[in-house]
C-alpha positions in Angstrom: -121.6 50.8 75.6 -119.5 47.8 73.9 -119.6 44.5 75.8 -116.3 43.0 76.9 -115.7 39.4 75.8 -113.7 37.7 78.4 -110.8 35.7 77.4 -110.8 32.0 78.7 -108.1 30.2 80.2 -105.4 31.4 82.3 -103.1 34.5 81.4 -100.0 32.2 80.5 -102.4 30.4 78.1 -103.8 33.6 76.5 -100.2 35.0 76.4 -99.2 31.7 74.5 -102.1 31.9 72.0 -101.2 35.3 71.3 -97.7 34.4 70.5 -98.9 31.6 68.2 -100.7 33.8 65.9 -98.0 35.2 63.9 -99.5 38.0 61.5 -99.5 37.4 57.6 -96.8 40.2 56.9 -94.5 38.8 59.6 -94.9 35.3 58.2 -94.2 36.6 54.5 -90.9 38.1 56.1 -89.9 35.2 57.8 -90.8 33.3 54.5 -88.4 35.1 52.4 -85.6 35.9 54.7 -85.3 32.6 56.0 -87.1 30.0 53.8 -85.9 31.3 50.6 -82.0 31.2 51.7 -82.8 27.7 53.1 -84.1 26.5 50.0 -81.2 28.1 47.8 -78.7 26.2 50.6 -80.5 22.8 50.1 -80.4 23.1 46.4 -76.9 24.2 45.8 -75.1 22.9 48.8 -77.1 20.0 50.6 -78.2 18.1 47.6 -74.7 18.2 45.8 -73.3 16.9 48.9 -76.1 14.1 49.1 -75.4 13.2 45.4 -72.0 13.0 45.9 -72.3 10.6 48.8 -74.8 8.6 46.6 -72.1 8.3 43.6 -69.5 7.5 46.2 -71.4 4.1 46.6 -71.3 3.3 43.0 -68.7 2.5 40.3 -69.9 5.6 38.1 -67.2 6.5 35.5 -68.4 10.0 35.2 -69.2 9.9 31.6 -72.0 7.5 31.3 -75.7 7.2 32.4 -75.3 3.7 34.0 -73.4 2.7 37.1 -73.8 -0.1 39.9 -74.3 0.1 43.3 -71.2 -1.5 45.1 -71.6 -0.1 48.8 -68.6 0.9 50.7 -66.1 -0.8 48.4 -64.9 2.5 47.5 -64.3 3.5 50.8 -62.4 0.0 51.6 -60.3 0.8 48.5 -59.5 4.1 49.7 -58.3 2.5 53.4 -56.0 0.3 51.3 -54.5 2.9 49.0 -51.3 4.2 50.0 -51.5 7.1 47.6 -54.5 8.6 49.1 -53.3 7.6 52.7 -50.0 9.7 51.8 -52.2 12.8 50.6 -54.3 12.3 54.1 -51.2 12.7 56.3 -49.9 15.5 54.0 -53.4 17.3 54.6 -53.3 16.8 58.1 -49.8 18.2 58.3 -50.6 21.1 56.5 -53.9 21.8 58.7 -51.7 21.6 61.8 -48.7 23.9 60.5 -50.2 26.4 58.2 -53.0 28.0 60.3 -50.9 27.8 63.5 -47.7 29.5 61.8 -49.9 32.0 59.9 -52.0 33.4 62.8 -48.7 33.5 65.2 -47.0 35.8 62.5 -49.9 37.9 61.5 -51.2 38.3 65.4 -47.5 39.3 66.2 -47.3 41.8 63.3 -50.8 43.2 64.2 -49.8 43.8 67.8 -46.6 45.5 66.7 -48.6 47.8 64.3 -51.1 48.6 66.8 -49.7 48.6 70.3 -46.1 48.1 69.8 -45.1 51.5 69.9 -43.4 53.6 72.5 -43.6 52.2 76.1 -44.3 55.5 77.4 -47.2 57.7 77.2 -50.3 56.6 75.5 -50.5 53.2 74.2 -50.0 53.0 70.3 -48.7 51.3 67.4 -45.6 51.7 65.2 -45.2 55.0 63.1 -46.1 54.4 59.3 -48.3 51.7 60.4 -50.3 52.5 57.2 -47.5 51.8 54.8 -47.0 48.2 56.8 -50.6 47.3 56.2 -50.6 48.1 52.6 -47.5 46.2 51.9 -48.2 43.2 53.9 -52.0 42.9 52.1 -50.3 43.1 48.7 -49.9 39.4 48.4 -53.5 38.5 48.9 -54.5 40.7 46.1 -52.5 38.2 43.9 -54.4 35.2 42.8 -53.3 31.9 44.1 -52.3 30.3 40.9 -50.2 33.5 40.0 -48.5 32.9 43.6 -47.6 29.5 43.0 -46.3 29.7 39.4 -44.1 32.9 40.8 -42.6 31.1 43.6 -42.2 28.0 41.4 -40.1 30.0 39.2 -38.2 31.5 42.1 -37.2 28.3 43.4 -36.2 27.1 39.8 -33.0 24.9 40.3 -31.2 26.0 37.7 -32.4 29.7 37.0 -34.5 30.7 40.5 -33.9 33.4 42.3 -33.4 31.8 45.4 -30.4 29.7 44.6 -29.0 32.9 42.7 -29.0 34.6 46.0 -27.9 32.0 48.1 -24.8 30.9 45.8 -24.1 34.7 45.2 -23.4 34.9 49.1 -20.7 31.6 48.9 -23.3 28.9 49.8 -22.3 26.9 46.7 -24.1 23.8 48.0 -27.4 25.2 46.8 -26.1 25.5 43.1 -29.0 23.8 41.3 -30.4 22.5 44.3 -34.0 21.4 43.6 -36.2 22.9 46.5 -39.3 21.3 44.8 -37.7 18.2 44.2 -36.4 17.2 47.4 -38.4 15.2 49.8 -36.9 17.1 52.6 -37.9 20.7 51.3 -40.7 20.2 49.0 -43.6 20.3 51.9 -41.9 23.1 53.8 -41.4 25.2 50.7 -45.0 24.8 49.8 -46.0 25.6 53.5 -43.9 28.8 52.9 -45.6 29.8 50.0 -49.4 29.5 51.4 -48.2 31.2 54.6 -46.4 34.2 52.7 -49.8 34.8 50.7 -52.1 35.1 54.0 -50.0 36.4 56.5 -50.9 40.0 55.1 -54.7 39.3 55.0 -55.0 38.2 58.6 -53.0 40.7 59.8 -55.2 43.3 58.8 -58.0 41.1 60.0 -56.3 41.2 63.4 -55.6 45.1 63.2 -59.4 45.8 63.0 -60.1 43.5 65.8 -57.4 45.0 68.1 -58.6 48.4 67.3 -61.5 47.5 68.9 -60.3 46.5 72.1 -61.0 49.6 74.8 -57.6 51.6 75.2 -58.6 51.8 78.8 -57.5 47.8 79.3 -54.0 48.7 78.0 -53.5 51.6 80.1 -54.6 49.9 82.9 -52.2 46.8 82.3 -49.3 49.5 81.8 -50.3 51.0 85.3 -49.9 47.6 86.7 -46.6 47.1 85.3 -47.4 44.6 82.5 -44.6 44.8 79.5 -45.8 44.2 75.7 -45.7 40.4 75.8 -47.8 40.2 79.0 -50.0 42.7 77.7 -50.4 40.8 74.5 -51.2 37.5 76.4 -53.3 38.9 79.1 -55.5 41.7 77.0 -55.0 41.0 73.2 -55.2 37.5 73.0 -58.6 37.1 75.1 -60.1 40.1 73.5 -59.8 38.8 70.2 -60.3 35.0 70.6 -63.1 34.7 68.6 -61.6 36.4 65.4 -58.6 33.8 66.0 -61.3 31.0 66.0 -62.6 32.2 62.9 -59.4 32.8 61.1 -58.1 29.2 62.3 -61.3 27.8 60.6 -60.8 29.3 57.4 -57.2 28.6 57.5 -57.7 25.0 58.2 -60.2 24.5 55.5 -57.5 26.3 53.0 -55.0 23.7 54.3 -57.0 20.8 54.1 -57.7 22.0 50.1 -54.6 23.6 49.1 -55.2 22.4 45.4 -54.4 25.7 43.7 -51.1 26.2 45.5 -49.9 22.6 45.2 -50.7 22.1 41.6 -49.0 25.3 40.7 -45.8 24.2 42.9 -45.8 20.4 42.3 -48.7 19.5 39.7 -47.3 15.6 40.3 -47.6 15.7 44.1 -44.0 16.2 44.4 -41.1 13.6 45.1 -42.8 10.2 46.6 -45.9 12.1 46.7 -44.4 14.3 49.4 -46.7 17.5 48.6 -49.7 15.4 47.3 -53.0 16.6 48.8 -56.3 14.9 48.8 -57.8 17.4 46.3 -55.0 16.6 43.8 -55.7 12.9 44.2 -59.4 13.3 43.8 -58.8 15.4 40.6 -56.5 12.7 39.0 -58.8 9.7 40.0 -61.5 11.4 38.5 -60.5 13.1 35.2 -57.3 11.0 34.3 -58.7 7.3 35.5 -62.2 8.1 35.1 -63.3 6.7 38.7 -66.0 9.2 39.5 -67.5 6.9 42.3 -64.1 6.5 43.9 -63.2 10.1 43.5 -66.7 11.0 45.1 -65.8 8.6 48.3 -62.6 11.2 48.4 -64.6 14.1 48.6 -66.9 12.7 51.3 -63.8 11.9 53.5 -62.4 15.4 52.8 -65.8 16.9 54.1 -65.8 14.9 57.0 -62.4 15.8 57.9 -63.2 19.4 57.5 -66.2 19.4 59.6 -64.2 17.1 62.3 -61.4 20.1 62.0 -64.0 23.0 62.6 -65.7 21.0 65.5 -62.1 20.7 67.1 -61.4 24.3 66.9 -64.9 25.1 68.4 -64.1 22.4 71.2 -60.9 23.7 72.0 -62.2 27.3 72.1 -64.9 26.3 74.5 -62.5 24.3 76.6 -60.2 27.3 77.0 -63.3 29.7 78.0 -63.2 31.4 75.0 -67.1 31.5 74.6 -68.8 33.9 76.8 -70.8 31.8 79.6 
């Protein structure tokens, strides 16, 4: 006979003690799958950000091992820097327009391809949808710098294709018109180029999300007499809300950066700095002026604005009941 050793304490206490005893194999698994990635994240993400914040409190030139602690003087200088404030306004304008227009166009095209077909019979998309996907996705396969350089040549005042087409149909007012050299058109043209490069990718992303919606929902909406627009608003949008949220955050981060596109289209920042972005001003401040401390302060401001943008998107999604409760 074997003696049974009674366990002391209440059943709840015994259960808690059992849960606290993690086997060594499980500890190793947790350490490898969670601990190691966190170490890499801390070394390559958190620590560089902490360094940037530290340097933003100094007058470091970037090419010496000595610097002085100046406190928040760099941030005070940014508040009084008209060029940087103009760059902030340009980035905020990009963050408001580019994600909204890109997602609206991509979602409209994805809806047409997936459920925008015949209004009778089974719900289906347009014919030859595979062709539309390939054509629309093609711009995303081109590097951003190449897209910027191509469109800068197409908008060239003297030999650009855009002016050539417009003057060819009798619009002589566009002869030698500088699309990227006018304050009124430089930013809209730059937005158009960025949107053109990303609509196809997000269209394919939304197509995948819409394909995951049960067809019974569309059939039921059609039986109730819903048209295409109403089905989009009542079925498609609620079911792909999380995908839209993710897309909006990524596009917002892109708009708050946009360095490659703007550098290719208007390396100088455009007329009267109308297309200058924070990243362009940061680059010029660091590598042309040798003020890495001030440039680090710009980087910290950009990081804070990016986090605030993501927080606003999450908050709006929660307030509109996008999160499952």
